mmCIF file of C-alpha atoms and ligand atoms in Angstrom:
data_model
loop_
_atom_site.group_PDB
_atom_site.id
_atom_site.type_symbol
_atom_site.label_atom_id
_atom_site.label_comp_id
_atom_site.label_asym_id
_atom_site.label_seq_id
_atom_site.Cartn_x
_atom_site.Cartn_y
_atom_site.Cartn_z
ATOM 1 C CA MET R 274 33.978 25.632 -26.803
ATOM 2 C CA ASP R 275 36.143 24.945 -23.741
ATOM 3 C CA ARG R 276 37.581 21.428 -23.723
ATOM 4 C CA GLU R 277 39.077 19.411 -20.901
ATOM 5 C CA HIS R 278 40.196 15.782 -20.629
ATOM 6 C CA VAL R 279 39.697 13.470 -17.634
ATOM 7 C CA LYS R 280 40.430 9.811 -16.907
ATOM 8 C CA CYS R 281 37.098 9.043 -15.320
ATOM 9 C CA LEU R 282 33.880 10.980 -15.849
ATOM 10 C CA ILE R 283 30.762 10.246 -13.812
ATOM 11 C CA ILE R 284 27.419 11.549 -15.000
ATOM 12 C CA GLY R 285 24.704 11.680 -12.352
ATOM 13 C CA SER R 286 24.774 11.992 -8.592
ATOM 14 C CA GLY R 287 22.515 9.429 -6.966
ATOM 15 C CA PRO R 288 23.783 6.579 -4.789
ATOM 16 C CA ALA R 289 25.303 4.906 -7.876
ATOM 17 C CA GLY R 290 27.257 7.993 -8.966
ATOM 18 C CA TYR R 291 28.525 8.903 -5.495
ATOM 19 C CA THR R 292 29.580 5.335 -4.725
ATOM 20 C CA ALA R 293 31.366 5.130 -8.080
ATOM 21 C CA ALA R 294 33.097 8.410 -7.165
ATOM 22 C CA ILE R 295 34.227 7.100 -3.761
ATOM 23 C CA TYR R 296 35.784 4.004 -5.347
ATOM 24 C CA ALA R 297 37.239 5.843 -8.342
ATOM 25 C CA GLY R 298 38.671 8.535 -6.062
ATOM 26 C CA ARG R 299 40.309 5.983 -3.787
ATOM 27 C CA ALA R 300 41.799 4.318 -6.893
ATOM 28 C CA ASN R 301 43.440 7.640 -7.856
ATOM 29 C CA LEU R 302 41.348 8.055 -10.999
ATOM 30 C CA ASN R 303 40.684 11.732 -10.118
ATOM 31 C CA PRO R 304 37.031 11.420 -11.084
ATOM 32 C CA VAL R 305 34.997 14.369 -12.265
ATOM 33 C CA MET R 306 31.262 14.196 -11.601
ATOM 34 C CA TYR R 307 28.457 16.239 -13.102
ATOM 35 C CA GLU R 308 25.531 16.191 -10.740
ATOM 36 C CA GLY R 309 22.688 16.685 -13.202
ATOM 37 C CA LEU R 310 19.378 18.433 -12.628
ATOM 38 C CA THR R 311 18.642 16.877 -9.224
ATOM 39 C CA PRO R 312 21.871 16.704 -7.196
ATOM 40 C CA GLY R 313 21.477 13.633 -5.004
ATOM 41 C CA GLY R 314 18.867 12.084 -7.279
ATOM 42 C CA GLN R 315 15.529 10.498 -6.395
ATOM 43 C CA LEU R 316 16.315 10.025 -2.686
ATOM 44 C CA THR R 317 16.234 13.773 -2.178
ATOM 45 C CA THR R 318 12.503 13.675 -2.899
ATOM 46 C CA THR R 319 11.748 11.253 -0.079
ATOM 47 C CA THR R 320 11.881 11.844 3.658
ATOM 48 C CA ASP R 321 13.135 9.053 5.907
ATOM 49 C CA VAL R 322 15.192 6.242 4.387
ATOM 50 C CA GLU R 323 14.916 3.263 6.696
ATOM 51 C CA ASN R 324 16.250 0.480 4.488
ATOM 52 C CA PHE R 325 19.775 1.698 3.732
ATOM 53 C CA PRO R 326 22.087 -0.538 5.791
ATOM 54 C CA GLY R 327 24.134 1.213 8.431
ATOM 55 C CA TYR R 328 21.418 3.540 9.733
ATOM 56 C CA PRO R 329 19.566 1.688 12.491
ATOM 57 C CA ASP R 330 17.353 4.714 13.180
ATOM 58 C CA GLY R 331 16.818 5.592 9.527
ATOM 59 C CA VAL R 332 18.231 8.650 7.803
ATOM 60 C CA ASP R 333 16.755 11.594 5.971
ATOM 61 C CA GLY R 334 17.149 11.093 2.192
ATOM 62 C CA ASN R 335 18.849 14.470 1.764
ATOM 63 C CA GLN R 336 21.174 13.770 4.689
ATOM 64 C CA LEU R 337 22.168 10.402 3.213
ATOM 65 C CA MET R 338 22.990 11.985 -0.123
ATOM 66 C CA ASP R 339 24.906 14.825 1.594
ATOM 67 C CA ASP R 340 26.952 12.211 3.457
ATOM 68 C CA LEU R 341 27.692 10.285 0.260
ATOM 69 C CA ARG R 342 28.644 13.541 -1.454
ATOM 70 C CA LYS R 343 31.034 14.464 1.382
ATOM 71 C CA GLN R 344 32.561 10.998 1.268
ATOM 72 C CA ALA R 345 33.101 11.325 -2.503
ATOM 73 C CA SER R 346 34.681 14.783 -2.024
ATOM 74 C CA ARG R 347 36.993 13.444 0.670
ATOM 75 C CA PHE R 348 38.661 11.274 -1.974
ATOM 76 C CA ASP R 349 39.093 14.216 -4.341
ATOM 77 C CA THR R 350 36.131 13.774 -6.636
ATOM 78 C CA ASP R 351 35.653 17.026 -8.487
ATOM 79 C CA ILE R 352 31.887 17.451 -8.116
ATOM 80 C CA ARG R 353 30.370 19.996 -10.433
ATOM 81 C CA ARG R 354 26.949 21.412 -11.179
ATOM 82 C CA GLY R 355 25.914 20.673 -14.745
ATOM 83 C CA LEU R 356 23.785 18.503 -16.973
ATOM 84 C CA ALA R 357 25.181 16.314 -19.742
ATOM 85 C CA THR R 358 23.221 17.430 -22.785
ATOM 86 C CA ALA R 359 24.970 15.446 -25.556
ATOM 87 C CA ALA R 360 27.384 12.547 -25.921
ATOM 88 C CA ASP R 361 29.671 11.226 -28.629
ATOM 89 C CA LEU R 362 30.728 7.677 -27.787
ATOM 90 C CA SER R 363 31.683 6.785 -31.364
ATOM 91 C CA LYS R 364 35.400 6.786 -30.548
ATOM 92 C CA ALA R 365 37.683 7.076 -27.536
ATOM 93 C CA PRO R 366 38.285 9.425 -25.888
ATOM 94 C CA TYR R 367 34.550 9.944 -25.439
ATOM 95 C CA THR R 368 33.090 13.428 -25.590
ATOM 96 C CA LEU R 369 30.336 14.756 -23.377
ATOM 97 C CA THR R 370 28.750 18.176 -23.733
ATOM 98 C CA ILE R 371 27.741 19.865 -20.501
ATOM 99 C CA ASP R 372 24.893 22.387 -20.408
ATOM 100 C CA ASP R 373 25.132 22.713 -24.199
ATOM 101 C CA GLU R 374 28.275 24.789 -23.798
ATOM 102 C CA LYS R 375 31.297 22.923 -22.482
ATOM 103 C CA GLU R 376 32.923 19.820 -23.952
ATOM 104 C CA ILE R 377 34.806 17.329 -21.826
ATOM 105 C CA THR R 378 36.558 14.182 -23.031
ATOM 106 C CA CYS R 379 37.173 11.088 -20.946
ATOM 107 C CA ASP R 380 38.891 7.697 -21.095
ATOM 108 C CA THR R 381 36.177 6.056 -19.007
ATOM 109 C CA LEU R 382 32.574 7.083 -18.519
ATOM 110 C CA ILE R 383 30.221 5.984 -15.767
ATOM 111 C CA ILE R 384 26.599 6.655 -16.629
ATOM 112 C CA SER R 385 24.574 6.915 -13.427
ATOM 113 C CA THR R 386 21.825 9.219 -14.592
ATOM 114 C CA GLY R 387 19.019 7.308 -12.877
ATOM 115 C CA ALA R 388 15.403 7.030 -13.843
ATOM 116 C CA THR R 389 12.607 9.424 -13.265
ATOM 117 C CA ALA R 390 9.271 8.196 -11.960
ATOM 118 C CA LYS R 391 6.424 9.292 -14.150
ATOM 119 C CA TYR R 392 3.718 11.427 -12.591
ATOM 120 C CA LEU R 393 0.242 12.174 -13.900
ATOM 121 C CA GLY R 394 1.047 15.865 -14.244
ATOM 122 C CA LEU R 395 -1.491 17.079 -11.666
ATOM 123 C CA GLU R 396 -0.641 20.299 -9.821
ATOM 124 C CA ASP R 397 -1.612 18.571 -6.578
ATOM 125 C CA GLU R 398 1.180 16.000 -7.018
ATOM 126 C CA THR R 399 3.668 18.845 -6.539
ATOM 127 C CA LYS R 400 1.595 20.532 -3.845
ATOM 128 C CA TYR R 401 1.547 17.357 -1.722
ATOM 129 C CA ALA R 402 5.032 16.083 -2.576
ATOM 130 C CA GLY R 403 6.414 14.447 0.587
ATOM 131 C CA MET R 404 3.000 15.027 2.246
ATOM 132 C CA GLY R 405 1.157 11.961 1.049
ATOM 133 C CA VAL R 406 2.307 11.651 -2.566
ATOM 134 C CA SER R 407 4.978 9.097 -3.391
ATOM 135 C CA ALA R 408 6.248 7.119 -6.349
ATOM 136 C CA CYS R 409 7.945 4.432 -4.264
ATOM 137 C CA ALA R 410 5.998 2.066 -2.006
ATOM 138 C CA THR R 411 9.146 0.341 -0.750
ATOM 139 C CA CYS R 412 10.539 3.720 0.335
ATOM 140 C CA ASP R 413 7.450 5.266 1.892
ATOM 141 C CA GLY R 414 4.931 2.462 2.495
ATOM 142 C CA PHE R 415 5.967 2.067 6.115
ATOM 143 C CA PHE R 416 4.458 5.457 6.955
ATOM 144 C CA TYR R 417 1.010 4.195 5.961
ATOM 145 C CA ARG R 418 0.646 1.327 8.408
ATOM 146 C CA LYS R 419 -3.061 0.785 9.142
ATOM 147 C CA LYS R 420 -3.943 3.686 6.844
ATOM 148 C CA VAL R 421 -5.811 3.897 3.548
ATOM 149 C CA VAL R 422 -3.826 4.386 0.360
ATOM 150 C CA ALA R 423 -4.392 4.489 -3.389
ATOM 151 C CA VAL R 424 -2.029 3.288 -6.082
ATOM 152 C CA VAL R 425 -2.358 4.552 -9.655
ATOM 153 C CA GLY R 426 -1.496 2.191 -12.518
ATOM 154 C CA GLY R 427 -2.416 -1.192 -13.905
ATOM 155 C CA GLY R 428 0.977 -2.704 -14.744
ATOM 156 C CA ASP R 429 3.228 -5.088 -12.827
ATOM 157 C CA THR R 430 4.757 -2.269 -10.797
ATOM 158 C CA ALA R 431 1.357 -0.998 -9.669
ATOM 159 C CA CYS R 432 0.282 -4.521 -8.696
ATOM 160 C CA GLU R 433 3.521 -5.156 -6.824
ATOM 161 C CA GLU R 434 3.236 -1.841 -5.014
ATOM 162 C CA ALA R 435 -0.410 -2.517 -4.149
ATOM 163 C CA ILE R 436 0.448 -5.934 -2.716
ATOM 164 C CA TYR R 437 3.400 -4.529 -0.786
ATOM 165 C CA LEU R 438 1.256 -1.737 0.625
ATOM 166 C CA ALA R 439 -1.549 -4.166 1.470
ATOM 167 C CA GLY R 440 0.892 -5.796 3.893
ATOM 168 C CA LEU R 441 1.047 -2.514 5.815
ATOM 169 C CA ALA R 442 -2.059 -0.464 5.122
ATOM 170 C CA SER R 443 -5.635 -1.229 6.169
ATOM 171 C CA LYS R 444 -6.976 -0.734 2.638
ATOM 172 C CA VAL R 445 -5.489 -0.227 -0.817
ATOM 173 C CA TYR R 446 -7.381 1.157 -3.809
ATOM 174 C CA LEU R 447 -5.851 0.484 -7.214
ATOM 175 C CA ILE R 448 -6.854 3.208 -9.661
ATOM 176 C CA VAL R 449 -6.758 1.806 -13.211
ATOM 177 C CA ARG R 450 -7.695 3.889 -16.230
ATOM 178 C CA LYS R 451 -8.613 0.913 -18.455
ATOM 179 C CA PRO R 452 -11.283 -1.762 -17.855
ATOM 180 C CA PHE R 453 -8.477 -4.296 -17.380
ATOM 181 C CA LEU R 454 -5.037 -4.678 -15.820
ATOM 182 C CA ARG R 455 -1.977 -4.750 -18.030
ATOM 183 C CA ALA R 456 0.044 -6.706 -15.446
ATOM 184 C CA SER R 457 1.054 -10.354 -15.804
ATOM 185 C CA LYS R 458 -1.699 -12.909 -15.103
ATOM 186 C CA ILE R 459 -0.209 -14.024 -11.823
ATOM 187 C CA MET R 460 -0.026 -10.456 -10.497
ATOM 188 C CA GLN R 461 -3.563 -9.774 -11.692
ATOM 189 C CA SER R 462 -4.851 -12.772 -9.826
ATOM 190 C CA ARG R 463 -2.986 -11.827 -6.640
ATOM 191 C CA VAL R 464 -4.397 -8.326 -6.740
ATOM 192 C CA MET R 465 -7.940 -9.351 -7.625
ATOM 193 C CA ASN R 466 -8.017 -11.936 -4.841
ATOM 194 C CA HIS R 467 -6.435 -9.826 -2.116
ATOM 195 C CA GLU R 468 -8.946 -8.978 0.575
ATOM 196 C CA LYS R 469 -7.431 -5.568 1.278
ATOM 197 C CA ILE R 470 -7.142 -4.438 -2.356
ATOM 198 C CA GLU R 471 -10.044 -2.941 -4.275
ATOM 199 C CA VAL R 472 -9.504 -2.299 -7.965
ATOM 200 C CA LEU R 473 -11.269 0.749 -9.387
ATOM 201 C CA PHE R 474 -11.362 0.115 -13.131
ATOM 202 C CA GLU R 475 -11.949 2.931 -15.616
ATOM 203 C CA HIS R 476 -11.057 5.504 -12.994
ATOM 204 C CA ASN R 477 -8.754 8.495 -13.226
ATOM 205 C CA ALA R 478 -7.456 10.764 -10.495
ATOM 206 C CA GLU R 479 -8.205 14.427 -11.165
ATOM 207 C CA GLY R 480 -6.768 15.999 -8.033
ATOM 208 C CA LEU R 481 -6.070 15.635 -4.331
ATOM 209 C CA TYR R 482 -7.371 17.418 -1.276
ATOM 210 C CA GLY R 483 -6.400 17.835 2.367
ATOM 211 C CA GLU R 484 -5.389 20.482 4.896
ATOM 212 C CA ASN R 485 -1.897 19.440 5.965
ATOM 213 C CA GLY R 486 -1.355 16.513 3.645
ATOM 214 C CA VAL R 487 -3.382 14.194 1.476
ATOM 215 C CA GLU R 488 -6.823 13.430 2.895
ATOM 216 C CA GLY R 489 -8.456 12.274 -0.304
ATOM 217 C CA VAL R 490 -8.512 12.045 -4.074
ATOM 218 C CA HIS R 491 -10.964 13.485 -6.586
ATOM 219 C CA LEU R 492 -11.892 10.658 -8.932
ATOM 220 C CA VAL R 493 -13.677 10.421 -12.235
ATOM 221 C CA LYS R 494 -15.226 7.142 -13.323
ATOM 222 C CA ARG R 495 -16.060 6.430 -16.915
ATOM 223 C CA LEU R 496 -19.620 5.114 -17.187
ATOM 224 C CA GLY R 497 -20.086 4.888 -20.932
ATOM 225 C CA GLU R 498 -19.331 6.586 -24.228
ATOM 226 C CA ASN R 499 -20.321 10.090 -23.069
ATOM 227 C CA ASP R 500 -20.978 9.579 -19.409
ATOM 228 C CA GLU R 501 -18.837 9.831 -16.305
ATOM 229 C CA SER R 502 -19.272 10.367 -12.597
ATOM 230 C CA HIS R 503 -17.103 12.402 -10.268
ATOM 231 C CA TYR R 504 -16.639 11.595 -6.614
ATOM 232 C CA ASP R 505 -14.174 11.939 -3.745
ATOM 233 C CA LEU R 506 -12.460 9.069 -1.955
ATOM 234 C CA ALA R 507 -10.801 9.489 1.456
ATOM 235 C CA ILE R 508 -7.178 8.277 1.439
ATOM 236 C CA ASP R 509 -4.010 9.046 3.407
ATOM 237 C CA GLY R 510 -1.440 8.220 0.742
ATOM 238 C CA PHE R 511 -1.352 8.491 -3.053
ATOM 239 C CA PHE R 512 1.205 6.307 -4.846
ATOM 240 C CA LEU R 513 2.129 6.634 -8.502
ATOM 241 C CA ALA R 514 3.129 3.472 -10.335
ATOM 242 C CA ILE R 515 2.650 4.422 -13.955
ATOM 243 C CA GLY R 516 6.183 3.648 -15.049
ATOM 244 C CA HIS R 517 9.682 5.120 -14.905
ATOM 245 C CA LYS R 518 11.669 6.800 -17.597
ATOM 246 C CA PRO R 519 15.381 5.953 -17.524
ATOM 247 C CA ASN R 520 17.535 8.975 -18.316
ATOM 248 C CA SER R 521 19.450 7.396 -21.174
ATOM 249 C CA ASP R 522 18.340 9.443 -24.190
ATOM 250 C CA ILE R 523 21.699 11.024 -25.055
ATOM 251 C CA PHE R 524 23.509 7.647 -25.001
ATOM 252 C CA LYS R 525 21.013 5.540 -26.959
ATOM 253 C CA GLU R 526 22.716 5.982 -30.309
ATOM 254 C CA TYR R 527 25.832 4.190 -29.042
ATOM 255 C CA ILE R 528 24.780 1.650 -26.446
ATOM 256 C CA ASP R 529 22.016 -0.937 -26.220
ATOM 257 C CA THR R 530 18.829 -0.130 -24.345
ATOM 258 C CA ASP R 531 15.612 -2.087 -23.924
ATOM 259 C CA GLU R 532 12.321 -0.863 -25.372
ATOM 260 C CA VAL R 533 11.721 1.423 -22.378
ATOM 261 C CA GLY R 534 15.246 2.890 -22.488
ATOM 262 C CA TYR R 535 16.990 0.982 -19.674
ATOM 263 C CA ILE R 536 20.664 0.482 -20.575
ATOM 264 C CA ILE R 537 21.548 -3.135 -21.237
ATOM 265 C CA THR R 538 24.820 -4.225 -19.678
ATOM 266 C CA GLU R 539 26.817 -7.437 -20.035
ATOM 267 C CA GLY R 540 25.418 -10.005 -17.611
ATOM 268 C CA GLN R 541 25.908 -8.994 -13.988
ATOM 269 C CA THR R 542 28.587 -6.437 -14.904
ATOM 270 C CA PRO R 543 28.073 -2.710 -15.528
ATOM 271 C CA ARG R 544 29.881 -2.964 -18.915
ATOM 272 C CA THR R 545 28.076 -1.553 -21.928
ATOM 273 C CA LYS R 546 29.021 -2.556 -25.443
ATOM 274 C CA VAL R 547 31.307 0.497 -25.701
ATOM 275 C CA PRO R 548 34.700 -0.276 -24.089
ATOM 276 C CA GLY R 549 35.332 1.935 -21.071
ATOM 277 C CA VAL R 550 31.699 3.023 -20.798
ATOM 278 C CA PHE R 551 29.791 1.653 -17.803
ATOM 279 C CA ALA R 552 26.222 2.037 -16.574
ATOM 280 C CA ALA R 553 25.221 1.884 -12.918
ATOM 281 C CA GLY R 554 22.091 2.372 -10.870
ATOM 282 C CA ASP R 555 18.504 2.834 -11.981
ATOM 283 C CA VAL R 556 19.380 3.845 -15.551
ATOM 284 C CA ALA R 557 20.367 0.200 -16.060
ATOM 285 C CA ASP R 558 17.997 -1.455 -13.590
ATOM 286 C CA SER R 559 14.300 -1.812 -14.330
ATOM 287 C CA HIS R 560 13.838 -4.347 -11.582
ATOM 288 C CA TYR R 561 15.325 -3.586 -8.138
ATOM 289 C CA ARG R 562 15.590 0.208 -8.231
ATOM 290 C CA GLN R 563 16.862 0.517 -4.656
ATOM 291 C CA ALA R 564 19.473 2.920 -3.289
ATOM 292 C CA ILE R 565 21.579 0.066 -1.979
ATOM 293 C CA THR R 566 21.533 -1.875 -5.258
ATOM 294 C CA ALA R 567 22.396 1.332 -7.111
ATOM 295 C CA ALA R 568 25.315 1.921 -4.724
ATOM 296 C CA GLY R 569 26.523 -1.646 -5.324
ATOM 297 C CA SER R 570 26.481 -1.214 -9.073
ATOM 298 C CA GLY R 571 28.301 2.129 -8.768
ATOM 299 C CA CYS R 572 31.048 0.311 -6.893
ATOM 300 C CA LYS R 573 31.260 -2.308 -9.660
ATOM 301 C CA ALA R 574 31.425 0.392 -12.354
ATOM 302 C CA ALA R 575 34.358 2.146 -10.669
ATOM 303 C CA ILE R 576 36.244 -1.131 -10.230
ATOM 304 C CA GLU R 577 35.658 -1.893 -13.922
ATOM 305 C CA ALA R 578 36.854 1.596 -14.890
ATOM 306 C CA GLU R 579 40.027 1.109 -12.873
ATOM 307 C CA HIS R 580 40.699 -2.294 -14.504
ATOM 308 C CA TYR R 581 40.050 -0.869 -17.940
ATOM 309 C CA LEU R 582 42.483 2.015 -17.405
ATOM 310 C CA SER R 583 45.163 -0.338 -16.028
ATOM 311 C CA GLU R 584 44.800 -2.567 -19.085
ATOM 312 C CA MET R 585 45.016 0.431 -21.404
ATOM 313 C CA ALA R 586 48.178 1.617 -19.601
ATOM 314 C CA SER R 587 49.800 -1.827 -19.815
ATOM 315 C CA LYS R 588 49.222 -1.926 -23.595
ATOM 316 C CA LYS R 589 51.008 1.402 -24.167
HETATM 317 P P1 LIG U 81 3.849 -0.427 -17.464
HETATM 318 O O1 LIG U 81 4.156 0.504 -18.591
HETATM 319 O O2 LIG U 81 3.780 -1.880 -17.712
HETATM 320 O O3 LIG U 81 2.426 -0.030 -16.852
HETATM 321 C C1 LIG U 81 2.093 1.295 -16.598
HETATM 322 C C2 LIG U 81 0.670 1.333 -16.097
HETATM 323 O O4 LIG U 81 0.376 2.661 -15.772
HETATM 324 C C3 LIG U 81 -0.339 0.861 -17.141
HETATM 325 O O5 LIG U 81 -1.429 0.242 -16.517
HETATM 326 C C4 LIG U 81 -0.784 2.197 -17.741
HETATM 327 O O6 LIG U 81 -2.109 2.182 -18.222
HETATM 328 C C5 LIG U 81 -0.758 3.074 -16.517
HETATM 329 N N1 LIG U 81 -0.590 4.465 -16.883
HETATM 330 C C6 LIG U 81 0.381 5.023 -17.658
HETATM 331 N N2 LIG U 81 0.188 6.343 -17.760
HETATM 332 C C7 LIG U 81 -0.948 6.614 -17.072
HETATM 333 C C8 LIG U 81 -1.683 7.788 -16.823
HETATM 334 N N3 LIG U 81 -1.293 8.968 -17.302
HETATM 335 N N4 LIG U 81 -2.819 7.693 -16.090
HETATM 336 C C9 LIG U 81 -3.220 6.526 -15.584
HETATM 337 N N5 LIG U 81 -2.575 5.364 -15.771
HETATM 338 C C10 LIG U 81 -1.447 5.421 -16.519
HETATM 339 O O7 LIG U 81 4.891 -0.009 -16.329
HETATM 340 P P2 LIG U 81 5.395 -0.857 -15.077
HETATM 341 O O8 LIG U 81 6.285 0.071 -14.315
HETATM 342 O O9 LIG U 81 4.272 -1.458 -14.359
HETATM 343 O O10 LIG U 81 6.283 -1.999 -15.699
HETATM 344 C C11 LIG U 81 7.389 -1.696 -16.551
HETATM 345 C C12 LIG U 81 7.975 -3.021 -17.053
HETATM 346 O O11 LIG U 81 8.616 -3.696 -15.970
HETATM 347 C C13 LIG U 81 6.914 -3.973 -17.580
HETATM 348 O O12 LIG U 81 7.444 -4.684 -18.651
HETATM 349 C C14 LIG U 81 6.649 -4.890 -16.410
HETATM 350 O O13 LIG U 81 6.148 -6.161 -16.816
HETATM 351 C C15 LIG U 81 8.028 -4.978 -15.794
HETATM 352 N N6 LIG U 81 7.933 -5.291 -14.378
HETATM 353 C C16 LIG U 81 8.061 -6.585 -14.003
HETATM 354 C C17 LIG U 81 7.953 -6.954 -12.687
HETATM 355 C C18 LIG U 81 8.097 -8.355 -12.327
HETATM 356 O O14 LIG U 81 8.232 -9.173 -13.216
HETATM 357 N N7 LIG U 81 8.075 -8.694 -11.065
HETATM 358 C C19 LIG U 81 7.699 -5.938 -11.628
HETATM 359 C C20 LIG U 81 7.561 -4.611 -12.132
HETATM 360 C C21 LIG U 81 7.666 -4.315 -13.459
HETATM 361 P P3 LIG U 81 -2.481 1.522 -19.657
HETATM 362 O O15 LIG U 81 -2.491 0.033 -19.441
HETATM 363 O O16 LIG U 81 -3.819 2.123 -19.905
HETATM 364 O O17 LIG U 81 -1.434 2.005 -20.613
#
């Protein structure tokens, strides 16, 4: 296997990774970044981003990520295609395997691999991607002002998204597969008592329909042990809120994660329990999950990496 050594390796190319690259580049760490399966990350699957500061008229998600990428390149980040497929963080320098074929070692590692929203797995979710299907109410809710939307899920995220959307839309259906909500009591009560939200218990979405975007959802309602009814419900937007999966699998053996897989860092810092290994963005954030918070944590990770390398150099 080829082997190469770098001072600062960044895995993942969302707002956290690119911001880390900008800071690490400007600190002369000569960062190398592997972009992963979705260069640009989750924002490339949305259309307009209207809540990233600095863009008064909003910005296309792909454009924003292109701009961040260019800014990272300007400070000599070596941006490469490739997916980290294995990691050995048992001893420094740390070893990452890229695409199962190339090994690279590093003094500092910034993990910014993000989290992937879970989808139901319906073909129509792909067919209508960006045309009425979304997994982020904060990102896309604005486009559904005075419209009818459905949110799938019965956890805290689904309830939060439903309440957020109810502030914009004319009507929100919450599609819950069980006869109860899993969310915290307070969220349950807010949802159940909201005049614009209607909870459809024991319902599942089977598909979507519409000519040039989502116009409705095919639903199935469980009626009893062996009975169910199928019907269509007119909606303009279909939001998934059935959980996220943080992309932390290859690191779990070495660093702490919570039960879902989010990387646990020390307090408000991006430090993991492995010295020189930092986590930034959604892979370490189950709560805010915003581009701007990810960018902020990427900045912190690069500053930490720079401090760590300076300390290492002063000990030599
Ligand atoms: P959860 O795992 O808590 O809930 C997922 C929901 O989606 C459940 O209702 C689940 O149903 C449903 N679901 C999963 N798969 C499917 C499917 N294939 N079809 C239909 N429904 C499905 O995820 P959340 O993202 O809501 O929350 C993650 C964690 O973050 C939780 O611990 C939550 O409490 C926390 N959180 C806290 C917040 C806060 O405190 N403000 C805000 C948001 C999240 P079922 O119940 O049947 O499994």
